[in-house]
């Protein structure tokens, strides 16, 4: 079954190239059935977060009416980047499988390895400065969240 899922993700990715998108495709499977698909839409939509896995996760959440994808598998044509892996963790997916890896992507000009390496480095060495600056009432949103008895924890 996994090979069939991977073949579908790879077909989506290849077809997406012909349609003007990036060479990435993903599906979300629940109880053996595909509930959502996604292809890389970064350049057509001018959205740097529109990776195939993110699109598939968004579509799956809409399909089941929940932001949690517990019981689901994310199947991708390529090893998910750190953004997509983070989304998979937030979505509470049971598993992630992929066909090509980050080195295959790098050979095609998509070098996610730089991001994997970056997260292992101290933030002060990053090319984009990331700093915490404590503003007045910096914790007000969290206090409001904690006090909200109607909140939906995630």
PDB file of C-alpha atoms in Angstrom:
ATOM      1  CA  UNK A   1       0.000   0.000   0.000  1.00  0.00           C
ATOM      2  CA  UNK A   2       2.797   2.440   0.890  1.00  0.00           C
ATOM      3  CA  UNK A   3       4.356   2.018  -2.562  1.00  0.00           C
ATOM      4  CA  UNK A   4       1.011   2.867  -4.188  1.00  0.00           C
ATOM      5  CA  UNK A   5       0.728   5.990  -2.034  1.00  0.00           C
ATOM      6  CA  UNK A   6       4.274   7.016  -2.890  1.00  0.00           C
ATOM      7  CA  UNK A   7       3.572   6.435  -6.588  1.00  0.00           C
ATOM      8  CA  UNK A   8       0.548   8.736  -6.344  1.00  0.00           C
ATOM      9  CA  UNK A   9       2.589  11.465  -4.617  1.00  0.00           C
ATOM     10  CA  UNK A  10       5.289  11.132  -7.273  1.00  0.00           C
ATOM     11  CA  UNK A  11       2.681  11.383 -10.077  1.00  0.00           C
ATOM     12  CA  UNK A  12       1.245  14.529  -8.496  1.00  0.00           C
ATOM     13  CA  UNK A  13       4.731  16.038  -8.266  1.00  0.00           C
ATOM     14  CA  UNK A  14       5.601  15.243 -11.869  1.00  0.00           C
ATOM     15  CA  UNK A  15       2.267  16.545 -13.179  1.00  0.00           C
ATOM     16  CA  UNK A  16       2.710  19.705 -11.112  1.00  0.00           C
ATOM     17  CA  UNK A  17       5.941  20.533 -12.924  1.00  0.00           C
ATOM     18  CA  UNK A  18       4.044  20.495 -16.237  1.00  0.00           C
ATOM     19  CA  UNK A  19       1.398  22.766 -14.660  1.00  0.00           C
ATOM     20  CA  UNK A  20       3.997  25.364 -13.648  1.00  0.00           C
ATOM     21  CA  UNK A  21       4.509  24.353 -10.023  1.00  0.00           C
ATOM     22  CA  UNK A  22       7.419  22.840  -8.156  1.00  0.00           C
ATOM     23  CA  UNK A  23       8.397  19.144  -8.312  1.00  0.00           C
ATOM     24  CA  UNK A  24       6.688  18.127  -5.081  1.00  0.00           C
ATOM     25  CA  UNK A  25       3.476  16.251  -4.333  1.00  0.00           C
ATOM     26  CA  UNK A  26       1.880  14.922  -1.171  1.00  0.00           C
ATOM     27  CA  UNK A  27      -1.172  13.021  -0.023  1.00  0.00           C
ATOM     28  CA  UNK A  28      -2.797  12.423   3.344  1.00  0.00           C
ATOM     29  CA  UNK A  29      -4.146   8.928   3.968  1.00  0.00           C
ATOM     30  CA  UNK A  30      -6.646   7.902   6.633  1.00  0.00           C
ATOM     31  CA  UNK A  31      -7.865   4.333   7.127  1.00  0.00           C
ATOM     32  CA  UNK A  32      -6.193   3.339   3.859  1.00  0.00           C
ATOM     33  CA  UNK A  33      -7.944   6.002   1.761  1.00  0.00           C
ATOM     34  CA  UNK A  34      -6.559   9.236   0.366  1.00  0.00           C
ATOM     35  CA  UNK A  35      -8.459  12.095   1.991  1.00  0.00           C
ATOM     36  CA  UNK A  36      -6.430  14.963   0.537  1.00  0.00           C
ATOM     37  CA  UNK A  37      -3.707  15.831  -1.926  1.00  0.00           C
ATOM     38  CA  UNK A  38      -1.372  18.746  -2.369  1.00  0.00           C
ATOM     39  CA  UNK A  39       1.201  19.990  -4.812  1.00  0.00           C
ATOM     40  CA  UNK A  40       3.819  22.665  -4.464  1.00  0.00           C
ATOM     41  CA  UNK A  41       2.176  26.018  -5.217  1.00  0.00           C
ATOM     42  CA  UNK A  42       4.932  28.400  -4.079  1.00  0.00           C
ATOM     43  CA  UNK A  43       5.518  30.149  -7.409  1.00  0.00           C
ATOM     44  CA  UNK A  44       1.962  30.134  -8.838  1.00  0.00           C
ATOM     45  CA  UNK A  45       0.461  31.542  -5.603  1.00  0.00           C
ATOM     46  CA  UNK A  46       3.473  33.633  -4.516  1.00  0.00           C
ATOM     47  CA  UNK A  47       3.234  31.900  -1.143  1.00  0.00           C
ATOM     48  CA  UNK A  48       6.527  30.633   0.310  1.00  0.00           C
ATOM     49  CA  UNK A  49       4.574  28.342   2.675  1.00  0.00           C
ATOM     50  CA  UNK A  50       2.578  26.619  -0.100  1.00  0.00           C
ATOM     51  CA  UNK A  51       4.697  23.474  -0.054  1.00  0.00           C
ATOM     52  CA  UNK A  52       2.979  20.275  -1.200  1.00  0.00           C
ATOM     53  CA  UNK A  53       2.865  18.857   2.316  1.00  0.00           C
ATOM     54  CA  UNK A  54       1.385  22.067   3.768  1.00  0.00           C
ATOM     55  CA  UNK A  55      -1.253  22.182   1.010  1.00  0.00           C
ATOM     56  CA  UNK A  56      -2.127  18.516   1.621  1.00  0.00           C
ATOM     57  CA  UNK A  57      -2.321  19.040   5.401  1.00  0.00           C
ATOM     58  CA  UNK A  58      -4.581  22.092   4.951  1.00  0.00           C
ATOM     59  CA  UNK A  59      -6.824  20.180   2.551  1.00  0.00           C
ATOM     60  CA  UNK A  60      -6.993  17.166   4.879  1.00  0.00           C
ATOM     61  CA  UNK A  61      -7.958  19.303   7.859  1.00  0.00           C
ATOM     62  CA  UNK A  62     -10.736  20.893   5.823  1.00  0.00           C
ATOM     63  CA  UNK A  63     -11.876  17.473   4.585  1.00  0.00           C
ATOM     64  CA  UNK A  64     -12.282  16.041   8.087  1.00  0.00           C
ATOM     65  CA  UNK A  65     -13.225  19.268   9.861  1.00  0.00           C
ATOM     66  CA  UNK A  66     -10.437  19.139  12.428  1.00  0.00           C
ATOM     67  CA  UNK A  67      -6.975  20.648  12.831  1.00  0.00           C
ATOM     68  CA  UNK A  68      -5.721  17.348  14.225  1.00  0.00           C
ATOM     69  CA  UNK A  69      -4.827  14.613  11.761  1.00  0.00           C
ATOM     70  CA  UNK A  70      -4.422  11.848  14.310  1.00  0.00           C
ATOM     71  CA  UNK A  71      -4.808   8.506  12.562  1.00  0.00           C
ATOM     72  CA  UNK A  72      -3.430   9.876   9.284  1.00  0.00           C
ATOM     73  CA  UNK A  73      -0.253   9.362   7.285  1.00  0.00           C
ATOM     74  CA  UNK A  74       1.464  12.090   5.277  1.00  0.00           C
ATOM     75  CA  UNK A  75       2.999  10.682   2.102  1.00  0.00           C
ATOM     76  CA  UNK A  76       5.362  12.935   0.185  1.00  0.00           C
ATOM     77  CA  UNK A  77       7.307  12.679  -3.037  1.00  0.00           C
ATOM     78  CA  UNK A  78      10.339  14.071  -1.200  1.00  0.00           C
ATOM     79  CA  UNK A  79      11.634  14.333   2.345  1.00  0.00           C
ATOM     80  CA  UNK A  80       9.715  17.165   3.996  1.00  0.00           C
ATOM     81  CA  UNK A  81      11.668  20.305   4.827  1.00  0.00           C
ATOM     82  CA  UNK A  82      11.747  21.620   8.416  1.00  0.00           C
ATOM     83  CA  UNK A  83       8.641  23.778   7.736  1.00  0.00           C
ATOM     84  CA  UNK A  84       6.652  20.771   6.569  1.00  0.00           C
ATOM     85  CA  UNK A  85       7.951  18.495   9.321  1.00  0.00           C
ATOM     86  CA  UNK A  86       6.873  21.092  11.868  1.00  0.00           C
ATOM     87  CA  UNK A  87       3.416  21.234  10.290  1.00  0.00           C
ATOM     88  CA  UNK A  88       3.211  17.430  10.430  1.00  0.00           C
ATOM     89  CA  UNK A  89       4.032  17.520  14.131  1.00  0.00           C
ATOM     90  CA  UNK A  90       1.481  20.286  14.827  1.00  0.00           C
ATOM     91  CA  UNK A  91      -1.147  18.330  12.878  1.00  0.00           C
ATOM     92  CA  UNK A  92      -0.483  15.284  15.059  1.00  0.00           C
ATOM     93  CA  UNK A  93      -0.009  12.986  12.079  1.00  0.00           C
ATOM     94  CA  UNK A  94       0.733   9.379  12.980  1.00  0.00           C
ATOM     95  CA  UNK A  95       3.483   8.967  10.414  1.00  0.00           C
ATOM     96  CA  UNK A  96       5.358  10.613   7.542  1.00  0.00           C
ATOM     97  CA  UNK A  97       6.824   8.680   4.621  1.00  0.00           C
ATOM     98  CA  UNK A  98       8.632   9.978   1.546  1.00  0.00           C
ATOM     99  CA  UNK A  99      10.369   8.810  -1.627  1.00  0.00           C
ATOM    100  CA  UNK A 100      13.327  11.075  -2.508  1.00  0.00           C
ATOM    101  CA  UNK A 101      15.467  12.567   0.249  1.00  0.00           C
ATOM    102  CA  UNK A 102      16.996  15.988   0.932  1.00  0.00           C
ATOM    103  CA  UNK A 103      20.124  15.095  -1.037  1.00  0.00           C
ATOM    104  CA  UNK A 104      18.064  14.236  -4.131  1.00  0.00           C
ATOM    105  CA  UNK A 105      16.276  17.591  -3.761  1.00  0.00           C
ATOM    106  CA  UNK A 106      19.607  19.411  -3.429  1.00  0.00           C
ATOM    107  CA  UNK A 107      20.852  17.832  -6.657  1.00  0.00           C
ATOM    108  CA  UNK A 108      17.818  19.387  -8.394  1.00  0.00           C
ATOM    109  CA  UNK A 109      18.484  22.827  -6.876  1.00  0.00           C
ATOM    110  CA  UNK A 110      16.280  22.622  -3.767  1.00  0.00           C
ATOM    111  CA  UNK A 111      18.811  22.681  -0.972  1.00  0.00           C
ATOM    112  CA  UNK A 112      16.815  22.173   2.215  1.00  0.00           C
ATOM    113  CA  UNK A 113      20.004  20.904   3.821  1.00  0.00           C
ATOM    114  CA  UNK A 114      20.906  24.521   4.551  1.00  0.00           C
ATOM    115  CA  UNK A 115      17.813  24.842   6.753  1.00  0.00           C
ATOM    116  CA  UNK A 116      18.499  21.584   8.558  1.00  0.00           C
ATOM    117  CA  UNK A 117      22.052  22.805   9.209  1.00  0.00           C
ATOM    118  CA  UNK A 118      20.884  26.274  10.240  1.00  0.00           C
ATOM    119  CA  UNK A 119      18.653  25.009  13.049  1.00  0.00           C
ATOM    120  CA  UNK A 120      21.654  23.265  14.575  1.00  0.00           C
ATOM    121  CA  UNK A 121      23.573  26.582  14.781  1.00  0.00           C
ATOM    122  CA  UNK A 122      23.323  29.298  17.456  1.00  0.00           C
ATOM    123  CA  UNK A 123      20.762  31.933  16.434  1.00  0.00           C
ATOM    124  CA  UNK A 124      23.319  34.737  16.566  1.00  0.00           C
ATOM    125  CA  UNK A 125      25.017  33.155  13.538  1.00  0.00           C
ATOM    126  CA  UNK A 126      21.845  32.983  11.406  1.00  0.00           C
ATOM    127  CA  UNK A 127      21.586  35.159   8.266  1.00  0.00           C
ATOM    128  CA  UNK A 128      18.202  36.467   9.518  1.00  0.00           C
ATOM    129  CA  UNK A 129      18.429  37.971  13.008  1.00  0.00           C
ATOM    130  CA  UNK A 130      15.937  36.415  15.443  1.00  0.00           C
ATOM    131  CA  UNK A 131      15.686  38.198  18.787  1.00  0.00           C
ATOM    132  CA  UNK A 132      13.403  38.284  21.797  1.00  0.00           C
ATOM    133  CA  UNK A 133      12.564  41.816  22.908  1.00  0.00           C
ATOM    134  CA  UNK A 134      10.345  41.993  25.985  1.00  0.00           C
ATOM    135  CA  UNK A 135       7.591  44.535  25.356  1.00  0.00           C
ATOM    136  CA  UNK A 136       5.169  45.819  27.959  1.00  0.00           C
ATOM    137  CA  UNK A 137       2.450  43.257  28.580  1.00  0.00           C
ATOM    138  CA  UNK A 138       4.374  40.672  26.554  1.00  0.00           C
ATOM    139  CA  UNK A 139       2.481  37.908  28.349  1.00  0.00           C
ATOM    140  CA  UNK A 140      -1.032  39.422  28.051  1.00  0.00           C
ATOM    141  CA  UNK A 141      -2.074  37.121  25.186  1.00  0.00           C
ATOM    142  CA  UNK A 142      -1.034  34.050  27.182  1.00  0.00           C
ATOM    143  CA  UNK A 143      -2.833  35.256  30.278  1.00  0.00           C
ATOM    144  CA  UNK A 144      -5.962  35.814  28.182  1.00  0.00           C
ATOM    145  CA  UNK A 145      -5.574  32.331  26.696  1.00  0.00           C
ATOM    146  CA  UNK A 146      -5.139  30.715  30.108  1.00  0.00           C
ATOM    147  CA  UNK A 147      -8.199  32.526  31.448  1.00  0.00           C
ATOM    148  CA  UNK A 148     -10.391  31.585  28.482  1.00  0.00           C
ATOM    149  CA  UNK A 149     -12.483  28.599  29.594  1.00  0.00           C
ATOM    150  CA  UNK A 150     -13.892  28.201  26.055  1.00  0.00           C
ATOM    151  CA  UNK A 151     -10.518  27.692  24.395  1.00  0.00           C
ATOM    152  CA  UNK A 152      -9.766  24.661  22.259  1.00  0.00           C
ATOM    153  CA  UNK A 153      -6.378  23.334  23.295  1.00  0.00           C
ATOM    154  CA  UNK A 154      -4.023  22.161  20.588  1.00  0.00           C
TER     155      UNK A 154
END
